[in-house]
XYZ file of N, CA and C in Angstrom:
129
model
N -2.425 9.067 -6.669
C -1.861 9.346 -5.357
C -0.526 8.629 -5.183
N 0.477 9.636 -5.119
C 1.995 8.697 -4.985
C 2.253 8.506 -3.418
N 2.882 7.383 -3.126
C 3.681 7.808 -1.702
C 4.600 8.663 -1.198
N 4.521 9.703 0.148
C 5.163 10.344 0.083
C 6.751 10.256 -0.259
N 7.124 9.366 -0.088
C 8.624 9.113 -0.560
C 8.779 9.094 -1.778
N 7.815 9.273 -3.005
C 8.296 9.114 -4.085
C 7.996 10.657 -4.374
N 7.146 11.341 -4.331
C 6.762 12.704 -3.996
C 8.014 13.462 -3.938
N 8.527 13.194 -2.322
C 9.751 13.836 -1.609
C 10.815 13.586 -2.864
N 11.396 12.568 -3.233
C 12.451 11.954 -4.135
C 12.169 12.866 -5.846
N 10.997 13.012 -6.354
C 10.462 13.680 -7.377
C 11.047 15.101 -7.158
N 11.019 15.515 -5.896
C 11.028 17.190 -5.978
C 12.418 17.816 -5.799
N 12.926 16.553 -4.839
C 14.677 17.295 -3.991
C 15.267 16.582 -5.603
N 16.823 17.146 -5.461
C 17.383 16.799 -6.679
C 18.275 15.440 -5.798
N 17.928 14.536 -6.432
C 18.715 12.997 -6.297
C 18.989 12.344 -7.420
N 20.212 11.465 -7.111
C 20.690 11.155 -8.294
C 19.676 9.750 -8.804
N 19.503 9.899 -10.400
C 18.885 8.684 -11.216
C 19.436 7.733 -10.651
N 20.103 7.088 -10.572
C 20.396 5.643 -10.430
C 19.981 5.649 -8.863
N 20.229 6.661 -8.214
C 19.300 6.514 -6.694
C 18.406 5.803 -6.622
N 17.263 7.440 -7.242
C 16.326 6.665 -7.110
C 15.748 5.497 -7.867
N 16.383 4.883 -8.979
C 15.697 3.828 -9.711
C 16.238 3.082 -9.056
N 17.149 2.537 -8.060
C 17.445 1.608 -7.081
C 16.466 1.592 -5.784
N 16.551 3.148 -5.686
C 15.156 2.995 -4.372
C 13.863 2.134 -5.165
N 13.160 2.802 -6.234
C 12.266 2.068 -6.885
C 11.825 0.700 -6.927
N 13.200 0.178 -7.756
C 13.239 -0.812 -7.851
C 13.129 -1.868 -6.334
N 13.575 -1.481 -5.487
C 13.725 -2.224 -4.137
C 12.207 -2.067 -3.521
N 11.524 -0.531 -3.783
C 10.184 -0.741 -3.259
C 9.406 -1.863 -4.101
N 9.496 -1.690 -5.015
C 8.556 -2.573 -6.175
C 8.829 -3.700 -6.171
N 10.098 -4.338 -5.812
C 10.432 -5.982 -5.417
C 10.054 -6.017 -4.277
N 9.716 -5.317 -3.422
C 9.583 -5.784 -1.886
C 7.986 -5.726 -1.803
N 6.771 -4.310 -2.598
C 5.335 -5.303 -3.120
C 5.240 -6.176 -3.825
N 5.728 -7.028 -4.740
C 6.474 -7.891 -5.622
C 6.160 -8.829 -4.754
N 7.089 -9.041 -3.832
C 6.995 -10.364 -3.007
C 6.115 -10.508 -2.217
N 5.522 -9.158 -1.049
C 4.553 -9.071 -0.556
C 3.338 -9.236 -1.697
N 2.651 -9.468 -2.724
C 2.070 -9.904 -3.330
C 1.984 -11.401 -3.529
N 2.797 -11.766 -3.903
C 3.310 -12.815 -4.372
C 3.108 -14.132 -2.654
N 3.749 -13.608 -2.115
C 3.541 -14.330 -0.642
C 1.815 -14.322 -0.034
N 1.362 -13.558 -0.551
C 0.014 -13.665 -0.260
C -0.584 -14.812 -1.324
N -0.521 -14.880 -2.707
C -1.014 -15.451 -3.623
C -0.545 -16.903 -3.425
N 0.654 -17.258 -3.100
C 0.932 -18.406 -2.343
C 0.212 -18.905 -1.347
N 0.102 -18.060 -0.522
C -0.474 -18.449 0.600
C -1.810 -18.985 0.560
N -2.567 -17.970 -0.273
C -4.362 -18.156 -0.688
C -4.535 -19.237 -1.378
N -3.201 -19.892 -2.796
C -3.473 -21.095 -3.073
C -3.596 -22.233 -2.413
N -2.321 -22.094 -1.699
C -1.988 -23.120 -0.705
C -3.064 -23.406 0.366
């Protein structure tokens, strides 16, 4: 199951480096939201 934004981005024609910048920015931003939790639970 993808999110619709990656769905939407898959189908319309956008440019590569777009979306591997969109990507990349979603995936650092669960990245940290991960990460800030795992901190937190140690702490």
């Amino acid at each position: 199951m993808d999110p619709p934004l990656l769905g939407a981005t898959g189908r319309m024609r956008i440019p590569v480096g777009f979306r591997n910048a969109l990507l990349s920015a979603f995936s650092g931003t669960v990245l940290q939201l991960r990460f800030g939790r795992y901190v937190l639970h140690s702490g």
